[in-house]
Every structure is written in structure tokens, then in C-alpha cells.
Short mmCIF file of C-alpha atoms in Angstrom, two decimals:
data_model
loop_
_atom_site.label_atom_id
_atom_site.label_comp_id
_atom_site.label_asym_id
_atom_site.label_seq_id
_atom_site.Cartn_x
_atom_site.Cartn_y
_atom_site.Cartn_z
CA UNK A 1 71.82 114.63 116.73
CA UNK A 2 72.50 116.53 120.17
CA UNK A 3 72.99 115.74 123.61
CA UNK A 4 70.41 114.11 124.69
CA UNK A 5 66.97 115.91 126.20
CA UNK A 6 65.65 113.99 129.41
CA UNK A 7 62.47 111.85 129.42
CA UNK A 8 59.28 114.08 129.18
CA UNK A 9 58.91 115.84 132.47
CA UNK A 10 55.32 116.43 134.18
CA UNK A 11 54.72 120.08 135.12
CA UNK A 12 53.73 122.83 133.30
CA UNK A 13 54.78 126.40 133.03
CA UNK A 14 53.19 129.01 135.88
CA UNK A 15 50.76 131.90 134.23
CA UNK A 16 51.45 130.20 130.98
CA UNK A 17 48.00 128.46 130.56
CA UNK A 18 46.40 131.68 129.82
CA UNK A 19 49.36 133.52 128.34
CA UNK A 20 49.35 132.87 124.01
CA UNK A 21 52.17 131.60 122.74
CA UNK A 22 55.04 133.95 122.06
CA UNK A 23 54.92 137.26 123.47
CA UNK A 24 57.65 137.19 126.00
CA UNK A 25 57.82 141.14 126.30
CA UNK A 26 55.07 141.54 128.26
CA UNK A 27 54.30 137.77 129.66
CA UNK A 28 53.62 137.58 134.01
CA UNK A 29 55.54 134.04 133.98
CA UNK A 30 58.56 135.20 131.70
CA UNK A 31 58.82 138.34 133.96
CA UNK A 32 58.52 135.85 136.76
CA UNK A 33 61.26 133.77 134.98
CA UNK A 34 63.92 136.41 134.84
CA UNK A 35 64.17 137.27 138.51
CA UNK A 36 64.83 133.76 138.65
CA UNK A 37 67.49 133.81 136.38
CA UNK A 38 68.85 137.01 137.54
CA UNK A 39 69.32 135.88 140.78
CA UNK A 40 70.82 132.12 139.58
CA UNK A 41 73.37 134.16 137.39
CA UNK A 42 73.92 137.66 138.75
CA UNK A 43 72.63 138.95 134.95
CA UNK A 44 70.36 142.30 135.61
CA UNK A 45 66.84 141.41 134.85
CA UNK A 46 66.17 144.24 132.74
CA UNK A 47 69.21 142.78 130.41
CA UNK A 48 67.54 139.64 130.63
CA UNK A 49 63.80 140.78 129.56
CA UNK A 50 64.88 142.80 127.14
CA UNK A 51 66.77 139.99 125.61
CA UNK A 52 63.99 137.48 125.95
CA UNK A 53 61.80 140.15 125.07
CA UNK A 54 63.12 139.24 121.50
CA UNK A 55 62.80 135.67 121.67
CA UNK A 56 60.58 134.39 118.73
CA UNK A 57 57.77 131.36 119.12
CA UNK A 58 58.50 128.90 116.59
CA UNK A 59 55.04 127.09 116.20
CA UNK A 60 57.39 124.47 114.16
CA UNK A 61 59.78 123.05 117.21
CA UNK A 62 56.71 122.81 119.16
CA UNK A 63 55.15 120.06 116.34
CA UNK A 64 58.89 118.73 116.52
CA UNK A 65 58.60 117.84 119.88
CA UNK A 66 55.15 116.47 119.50
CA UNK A 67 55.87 114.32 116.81
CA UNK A 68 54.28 111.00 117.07
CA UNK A 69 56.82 108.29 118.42
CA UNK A 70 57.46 105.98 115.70
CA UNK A 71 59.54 102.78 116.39
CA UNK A 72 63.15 103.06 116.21
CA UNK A 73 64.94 101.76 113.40
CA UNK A 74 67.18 99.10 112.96
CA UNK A 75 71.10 99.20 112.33
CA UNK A 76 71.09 98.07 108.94
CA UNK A 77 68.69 101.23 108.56
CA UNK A 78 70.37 103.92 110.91
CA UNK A 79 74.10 102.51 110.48
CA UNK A 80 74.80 103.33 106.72
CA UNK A 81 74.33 107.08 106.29
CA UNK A 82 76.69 107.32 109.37
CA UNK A 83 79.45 104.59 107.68
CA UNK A 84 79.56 105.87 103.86
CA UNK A 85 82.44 106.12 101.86
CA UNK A 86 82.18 110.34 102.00
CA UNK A 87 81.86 110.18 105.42
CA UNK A 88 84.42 108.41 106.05
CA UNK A 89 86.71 110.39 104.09
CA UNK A 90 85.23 113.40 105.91
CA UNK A 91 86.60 111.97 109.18
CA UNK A 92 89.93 111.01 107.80
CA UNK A 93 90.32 114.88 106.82
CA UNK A 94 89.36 116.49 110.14
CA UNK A 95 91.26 113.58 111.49
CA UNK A 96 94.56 114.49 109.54
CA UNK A 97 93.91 118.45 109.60
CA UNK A 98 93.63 118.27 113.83
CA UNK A 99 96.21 115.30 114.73
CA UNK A 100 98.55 117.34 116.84
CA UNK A 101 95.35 118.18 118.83
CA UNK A 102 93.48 115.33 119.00
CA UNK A 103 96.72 113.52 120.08
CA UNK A 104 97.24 115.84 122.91
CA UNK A 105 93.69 115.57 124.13
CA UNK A 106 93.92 111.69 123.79
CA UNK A 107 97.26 111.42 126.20
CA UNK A 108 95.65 113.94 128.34
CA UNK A 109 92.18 112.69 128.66
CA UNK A 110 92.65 108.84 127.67
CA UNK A 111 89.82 109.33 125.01
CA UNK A 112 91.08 107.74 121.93
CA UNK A 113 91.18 110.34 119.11
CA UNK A 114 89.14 108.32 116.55
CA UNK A 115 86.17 108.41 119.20
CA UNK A 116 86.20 112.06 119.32
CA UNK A 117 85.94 112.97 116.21
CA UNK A 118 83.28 110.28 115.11
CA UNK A 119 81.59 112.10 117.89
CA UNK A 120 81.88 115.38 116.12
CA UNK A 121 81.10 113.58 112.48
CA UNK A 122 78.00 111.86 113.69
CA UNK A 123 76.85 115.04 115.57
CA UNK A 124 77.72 117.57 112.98
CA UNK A 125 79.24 116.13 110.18
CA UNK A 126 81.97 118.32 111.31
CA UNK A 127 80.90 121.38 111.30
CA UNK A 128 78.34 120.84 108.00
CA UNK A 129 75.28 120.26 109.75
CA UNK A 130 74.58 122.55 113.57
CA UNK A 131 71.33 123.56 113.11
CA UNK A 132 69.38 126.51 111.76
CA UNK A 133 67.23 127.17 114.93
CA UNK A 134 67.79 130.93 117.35
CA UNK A 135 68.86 128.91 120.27
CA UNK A 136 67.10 131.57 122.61
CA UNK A 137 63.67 130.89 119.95
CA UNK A 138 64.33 126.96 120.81
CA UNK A 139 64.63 127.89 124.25
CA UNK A 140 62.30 130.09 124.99
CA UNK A 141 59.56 128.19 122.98
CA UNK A 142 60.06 125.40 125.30
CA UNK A 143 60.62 127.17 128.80
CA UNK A 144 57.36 128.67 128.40
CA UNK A 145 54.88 127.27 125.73
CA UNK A 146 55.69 123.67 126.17
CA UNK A 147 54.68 122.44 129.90
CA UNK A 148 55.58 119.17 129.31
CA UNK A 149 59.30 119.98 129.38
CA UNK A 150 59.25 122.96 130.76
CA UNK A 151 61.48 122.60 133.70
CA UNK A 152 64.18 120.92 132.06
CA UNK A 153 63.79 123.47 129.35
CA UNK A 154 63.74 126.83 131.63
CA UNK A 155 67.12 125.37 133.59
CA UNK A 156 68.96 125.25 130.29
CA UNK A 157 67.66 128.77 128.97
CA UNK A 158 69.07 130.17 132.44
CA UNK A 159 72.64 128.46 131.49
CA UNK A 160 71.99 129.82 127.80
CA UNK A 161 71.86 133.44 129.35
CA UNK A 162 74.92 133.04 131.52
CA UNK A 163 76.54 131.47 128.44
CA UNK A 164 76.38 134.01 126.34
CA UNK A 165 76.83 136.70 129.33
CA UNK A 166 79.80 135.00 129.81
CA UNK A 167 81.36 134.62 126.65
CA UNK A 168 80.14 138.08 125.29
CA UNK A 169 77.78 136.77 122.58
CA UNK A 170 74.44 138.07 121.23
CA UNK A 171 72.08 135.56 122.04
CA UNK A 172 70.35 136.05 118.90
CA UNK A 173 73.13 134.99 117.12
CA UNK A 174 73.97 131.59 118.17
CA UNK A 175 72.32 129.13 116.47
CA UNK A 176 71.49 125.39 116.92
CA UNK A 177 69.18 122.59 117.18
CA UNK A 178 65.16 123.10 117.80
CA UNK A 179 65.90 121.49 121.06
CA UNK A 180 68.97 123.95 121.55
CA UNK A 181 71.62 122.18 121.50
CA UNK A 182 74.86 123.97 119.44
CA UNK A 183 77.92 124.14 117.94
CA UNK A 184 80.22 121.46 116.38
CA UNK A 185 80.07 118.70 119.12
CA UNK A 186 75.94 119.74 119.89
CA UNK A 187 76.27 120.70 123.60
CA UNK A 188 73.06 121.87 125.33
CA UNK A 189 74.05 125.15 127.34
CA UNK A 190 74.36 123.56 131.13
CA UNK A 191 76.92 120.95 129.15
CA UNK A 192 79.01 124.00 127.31
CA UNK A 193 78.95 125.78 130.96
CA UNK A 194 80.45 122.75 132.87
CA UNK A 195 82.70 120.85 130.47
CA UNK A 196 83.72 122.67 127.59
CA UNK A 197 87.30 123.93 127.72
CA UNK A 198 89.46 126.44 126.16
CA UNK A 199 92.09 123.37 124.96
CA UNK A 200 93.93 126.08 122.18
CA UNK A 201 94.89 128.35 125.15
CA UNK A 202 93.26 131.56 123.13
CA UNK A 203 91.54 132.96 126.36
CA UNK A 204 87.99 131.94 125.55
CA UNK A 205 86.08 128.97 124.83
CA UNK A 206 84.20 128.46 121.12
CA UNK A 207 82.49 125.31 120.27
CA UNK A 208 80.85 126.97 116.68
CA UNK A 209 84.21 127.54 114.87
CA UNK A 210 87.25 126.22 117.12
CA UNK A 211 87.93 123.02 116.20
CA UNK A 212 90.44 122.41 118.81
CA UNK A 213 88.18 123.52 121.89
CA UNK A 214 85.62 121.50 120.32
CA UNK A 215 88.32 118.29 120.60
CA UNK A 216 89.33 119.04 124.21
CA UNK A 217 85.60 119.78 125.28
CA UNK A 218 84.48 116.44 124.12
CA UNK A 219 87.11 114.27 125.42
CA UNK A 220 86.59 116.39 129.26
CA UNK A 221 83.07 115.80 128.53
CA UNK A 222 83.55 111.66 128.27
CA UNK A 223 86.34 111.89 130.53
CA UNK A 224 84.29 113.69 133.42
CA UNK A 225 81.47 110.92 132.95
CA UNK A 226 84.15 107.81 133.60
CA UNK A 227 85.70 106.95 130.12
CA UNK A 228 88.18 104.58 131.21
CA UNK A 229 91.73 104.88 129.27
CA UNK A 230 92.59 101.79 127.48
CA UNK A 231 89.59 99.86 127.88
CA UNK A 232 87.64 98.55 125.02
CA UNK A 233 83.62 99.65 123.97
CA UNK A 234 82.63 96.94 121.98
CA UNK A 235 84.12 93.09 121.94
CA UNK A 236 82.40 90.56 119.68
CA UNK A 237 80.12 87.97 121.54
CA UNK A 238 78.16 84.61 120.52
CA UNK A 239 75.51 82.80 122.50
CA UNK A 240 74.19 79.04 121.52
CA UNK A 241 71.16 78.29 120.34
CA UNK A 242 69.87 76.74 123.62
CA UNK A 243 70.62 79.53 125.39
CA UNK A 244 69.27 82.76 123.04
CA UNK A 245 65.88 83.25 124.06
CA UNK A 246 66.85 83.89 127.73
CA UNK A 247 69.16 86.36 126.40
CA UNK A 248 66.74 87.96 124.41
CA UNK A 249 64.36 88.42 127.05
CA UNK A 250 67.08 90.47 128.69
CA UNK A 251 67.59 92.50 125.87
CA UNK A 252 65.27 96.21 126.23
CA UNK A 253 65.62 98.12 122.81
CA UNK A 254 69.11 95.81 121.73
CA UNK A 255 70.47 96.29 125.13
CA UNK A 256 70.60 94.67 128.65
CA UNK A 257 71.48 95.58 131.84
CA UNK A 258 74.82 95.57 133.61
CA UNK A 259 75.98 92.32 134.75
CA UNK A 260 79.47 90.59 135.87
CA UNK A 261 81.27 88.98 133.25
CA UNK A 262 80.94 85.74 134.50
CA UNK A 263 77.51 86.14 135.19
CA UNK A 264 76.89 86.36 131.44
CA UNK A 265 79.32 82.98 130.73
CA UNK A 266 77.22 81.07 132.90
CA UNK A 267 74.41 82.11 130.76
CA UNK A 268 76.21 80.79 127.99
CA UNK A 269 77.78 83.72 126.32
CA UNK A 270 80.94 83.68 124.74
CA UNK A 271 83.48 86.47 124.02
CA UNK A 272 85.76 86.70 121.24
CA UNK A 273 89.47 88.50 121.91
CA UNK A 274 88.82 88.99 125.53
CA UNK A 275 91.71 91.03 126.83
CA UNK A 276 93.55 90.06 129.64
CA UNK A 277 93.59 93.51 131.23
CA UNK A 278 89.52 93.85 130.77
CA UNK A 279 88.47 95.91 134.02
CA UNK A 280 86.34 94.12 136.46
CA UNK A 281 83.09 96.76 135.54
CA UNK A 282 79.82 95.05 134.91
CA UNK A 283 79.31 94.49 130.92
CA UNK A 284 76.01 94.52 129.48
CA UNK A 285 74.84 93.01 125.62
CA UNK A 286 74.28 95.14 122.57
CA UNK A 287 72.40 93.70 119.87
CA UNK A 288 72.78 94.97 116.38
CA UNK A 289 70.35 93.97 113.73
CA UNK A 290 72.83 93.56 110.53
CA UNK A 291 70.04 92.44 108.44
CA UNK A 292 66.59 91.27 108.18
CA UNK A 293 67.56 87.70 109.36
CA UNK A 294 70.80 88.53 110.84
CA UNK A 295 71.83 89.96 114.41
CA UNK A 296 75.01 90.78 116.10
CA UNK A 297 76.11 90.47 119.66
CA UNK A 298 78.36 92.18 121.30
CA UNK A 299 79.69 92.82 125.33
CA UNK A 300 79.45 96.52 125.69
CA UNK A 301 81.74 97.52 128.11
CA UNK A 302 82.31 100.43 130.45
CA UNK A 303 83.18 103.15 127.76
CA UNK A 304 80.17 101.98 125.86
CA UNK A 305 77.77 103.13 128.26
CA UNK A 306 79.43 106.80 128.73
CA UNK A 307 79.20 107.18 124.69
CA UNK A 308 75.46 106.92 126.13
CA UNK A 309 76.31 110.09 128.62
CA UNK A 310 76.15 111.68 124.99
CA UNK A 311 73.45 110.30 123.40
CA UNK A 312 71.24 107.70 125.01
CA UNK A 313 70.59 105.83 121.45
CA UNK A 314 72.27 102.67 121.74
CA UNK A 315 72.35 102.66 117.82
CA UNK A 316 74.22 106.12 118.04
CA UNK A 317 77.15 104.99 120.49
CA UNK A 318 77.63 102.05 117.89
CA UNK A 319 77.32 104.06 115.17
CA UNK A 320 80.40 106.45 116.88
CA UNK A 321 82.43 103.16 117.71
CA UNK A 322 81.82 102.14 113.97
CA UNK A 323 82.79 105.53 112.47
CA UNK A 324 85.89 105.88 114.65
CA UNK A 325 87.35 102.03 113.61
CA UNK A 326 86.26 102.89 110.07
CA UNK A 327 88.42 106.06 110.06
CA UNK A 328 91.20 103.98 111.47
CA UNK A 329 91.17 101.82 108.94
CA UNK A 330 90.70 104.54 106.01
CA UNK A 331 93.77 106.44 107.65
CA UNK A 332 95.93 103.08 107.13
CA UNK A 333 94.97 103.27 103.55
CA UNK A 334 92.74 99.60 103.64
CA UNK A 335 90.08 100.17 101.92
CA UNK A 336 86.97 98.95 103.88
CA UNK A 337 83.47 98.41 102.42
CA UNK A 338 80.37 100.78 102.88
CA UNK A 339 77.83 98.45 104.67
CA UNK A 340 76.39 98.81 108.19
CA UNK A 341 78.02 95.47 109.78
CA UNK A 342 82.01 96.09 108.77
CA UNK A 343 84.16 94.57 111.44
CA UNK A 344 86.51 97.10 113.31
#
């Protein structure tokens, strides 16, 4: 899991057609690079070739990347490993070790603290699970021997170098995902630079070890993208018979566009529980396959899409508004069972 990378860019990498992979010591296009980033981030550019001058090709992210596209799964498939019992119990933990926080950066914020840290469990697992990846290998592998993201790839390996210029770090220490994302919550660089947050008031900001930086950084990083306090994600919808296939055609991947509410009732939808303070935001439809046979529908509302900001997987911002109401309900000592549709 990480933030999510953009849609495959066209464009390809100057001087790097001829250049072999690797080899960033003495490469005309990574020399060309850092007086780029030198003059983006005020970094010398001898510090910055010598430090990418130790960057490492990994032949493996590359074949990563390139991995065929296979079709996504369904939520009875992704749901469960996200829902189980352990978990679950995981959550509860961080959950009860990091209330005084995570209170704090719910008043402050208006992020409700079981969203942040199913963030953090379906990301990391809490901390278990950041990655094993150099972020300057991931990095530099894909700012310069993969044109197809290249761009993209060569703005975040400038924020990686004023990251760790920044925070006084060895870039060869920090480690992450193969598309370099990092630390507990999985933040690409440019989204550590702009909303991560020193919320323990130590004087500087760590996302790899703090866990209460890594609370306040996520709840800025939902609140600066719109979360709206005390609104719902998910509500439970039905649709008739009569009336399913025209949903269906509006459904892309499980999810349609924005609409007004009433829009979607004269289409025939129905909304369990709708609360009397909803916001007036256009709603869209989430469809979650429960079984073979067997699909749920539910209005996703405003907050739903900015769990997208995160991760674009509509299955993943379920999967965090799942794991949150599961935790809630583990915390009031009810026990709940392990299967991908539970009810919040």
C-alpha cells in the first residue's frame, strides 16, 4: 500500500536512451538532473551527485512496475486479510496505546480517530510492514531508467533530497516502498514535505518511528484535501430490480460519478439511516461484491472520496472505513465476525 503513484505519464528521461541502467556517478542526464534540483532546493550539486552517485539500479522495481495489469479483485477477495481477527486486535492496541493523541488530532482536525489509524493498519500494519526498498534506489531507478514515469518520478526524488536535507537524514538510510513511498502512514516525499507535522511538539518531524507525528500527519493530510467533520463515508443503499441495470451502467470499477442526492432517488435509489444533517455535496455509489452472487450498495459520501486522496482503490477506502468500524466495535468489547461484508 502507499500513496498513490499517478497514471503512467508519456515522456521519457533526456540522455537516458543511451545511458545503461544504473551508473548515476558519471551519467550526462543525472548531472543534468542535479542542477535542477540544486536550484529547486538550494542543496549544492556536488552534495547532491555525490549522493546520487550512490544510488543503486534495482533491475527488480523496474519488473514491478511493468508487471502485467491483471484485473482487480473483488471485496470478498481483497476485504478479509484487511478485516481479520489479528488485525483487528492490532488496531485496538495502537488504538488504546495512542488515545490521548489520536483524540487530540480528532478535535483538532475533525478526522475521526478510528479512520486514522485503519489508515496506518491498512498501510503498514502499523509499523510491521514499510518496505525494504533504499528510497533514493526506488527513486532514482525510476527518475532515470524508467521513461514512462519519469517526470512524476524525478519531481518526487527532488522532494526526497530536500527531505532528507531538511530533516538531517542519510538518504541511504530511509527505507520504503519500490515506488518510494515511506514510513508508517506510506507518504511519497512531496506528501511528507507539505503535510506531515511535528504533532508531539519534539522539534522535528518522523513518520518511521513517531507514532504521534504519524497520527497528526495523516489527519492534516485528509483534513487539507476536504474531510468534512461529522459527516458520514459510507451509508447503506438499495435500488429495485427495475431500476439496477441503469445503475450498473453508471458504475466504472464499483463506483459512479458524483451526483445530487436527489438525482440518485429519482433513479430509484434508496438510503438507509439518512441523517438529517447530511451536507448538500454530490454522493456517488460504491458497489461491493460480498460474494459470488451477492453485491452491496452503498452512497459514498464526501469523506469517501478524500480516503481516495490516499489511495485511489475504491476497495482500499472501504477496506479503511471497514477496519476503523471494526476496531470500534472490538474496543466496545462486541465481538464481531471475521468476514469481508460485517456491518459497521
Amino acid at each position: 500500500m502507499m500513496v498513490t503513484v499517478p497514471a503512467a505519464m508519456a515522456g521519457g528521461t533526456a540522455g537516458a536512451a543511451n545511458a545503461p541502467p544504473g551508473h548515476y556517478a558519471t551519467r550526462a542526464d543525472v548531472r543534468a538532473f542535479a542542477r535542477e534540483a540544486s536550484q529547486a532546493t538550494g542543496i549544492p550539486v556536488a552534495t547532491i551527485e555525490r549522493t546520487l552517485g550512490t544510488a543503486r539500479y534495482q533491475a527488480a522495481i523496474v519488473a514491478l512496475m511493468d508487471k502485467p495489469l491483471l484485473a482487480p479483485p473483488k471485496w470478498f477477495e481483497y476485504a478479509p486479510s484487511f478485516l481479520d481477527p489479528a488485525r483487528v486486535a492490532a488496531g485496538v492496541a495502537f488504538f488504546d496505546a495512542n488515545a490521548a493523541t489520536l483524540a487530540r488530532a480528532e478535535a483538532l482536525y475533525g478526522v475521526p480517530a478510528g479512520i486514522i489509524v485503519a489508515i496506518v493498519g491498512v498501510e503498514t500494519y502499523w509499523g510491521r510492514i514499510t518496505g525494504r526498498y533504499r528510497v533514493l534506489d526506488a527513486l532514482a531507478t525510476l527518475a532515470f531508467d524508467y521513461p514512462r514515469r519519469a517526470p512524476f518520478f524525478r519531481g518526487e526524488l527532488t522532494e526526497f533530497l530536500a527531505l532528507t536535507h531538511e530533516e538531517k537524514l542519510a538518504p541511504g538510510s530511509v527505507l520504503g516502498s519500490f515506488a518510494g513511498a515511506t514510513g508508517l502512514p506510506q507518504f511519497m516525499p512531496g506528501s511528507y514535505r507539505r503535510y506531515a507535522i511535528d504533532f508531539d511538539g519534539d522539534g522535528r518531524i518522523d513518520l518511521w518511528t513517531n507514532a504521534a507525528d504519524t497520527i497528526g500527519s495523516v489527519a492534516n493530510f485528509l483534513a487539507r484535501h476536504d474531510w468534512a467533520r461529522g459527516q458520514p463515508v459510507l451509508l447503506p443503499a438499495s435500488i429495485d430490480a427495475a431500476n439496477r441495470a441503469a445503475l450498473d451502467a453508471r458504475l466504472d470499477g464499483g463506483l459512479s460519478e458524483r451526483r445530487a442526492l436527489d438525482a440518485w432517488r429519482q433513479d430509484g435509489l434508496a438510503v438507509a439511516s439518512l441523517p438529517a444533517d447530511l451536507a448538500p455535496d454530490p454522493v456517488g455509489v460504491l458497489a461491493l461484491e460480498e460474494g459470488a452472487d451477492a453485491t452491496s450498495l452503498w452512497l459514498a459520501c464526501n469523506n469517501f472520496y478524500v480516503i481516495t486522496r490516499y489511495n485511489r482503490s475504491r476497495l482500499y477506502a472501504a477496506a479503511v472505513w471497514k477496519l476503523a468500524a471494526a476496531i470500534d466495535v472490538a474496543r466496545r468489547d462486541v465481538v464481531i465476525p471475521a468476514k469481508a461484508g460485517i456491518q459497521p
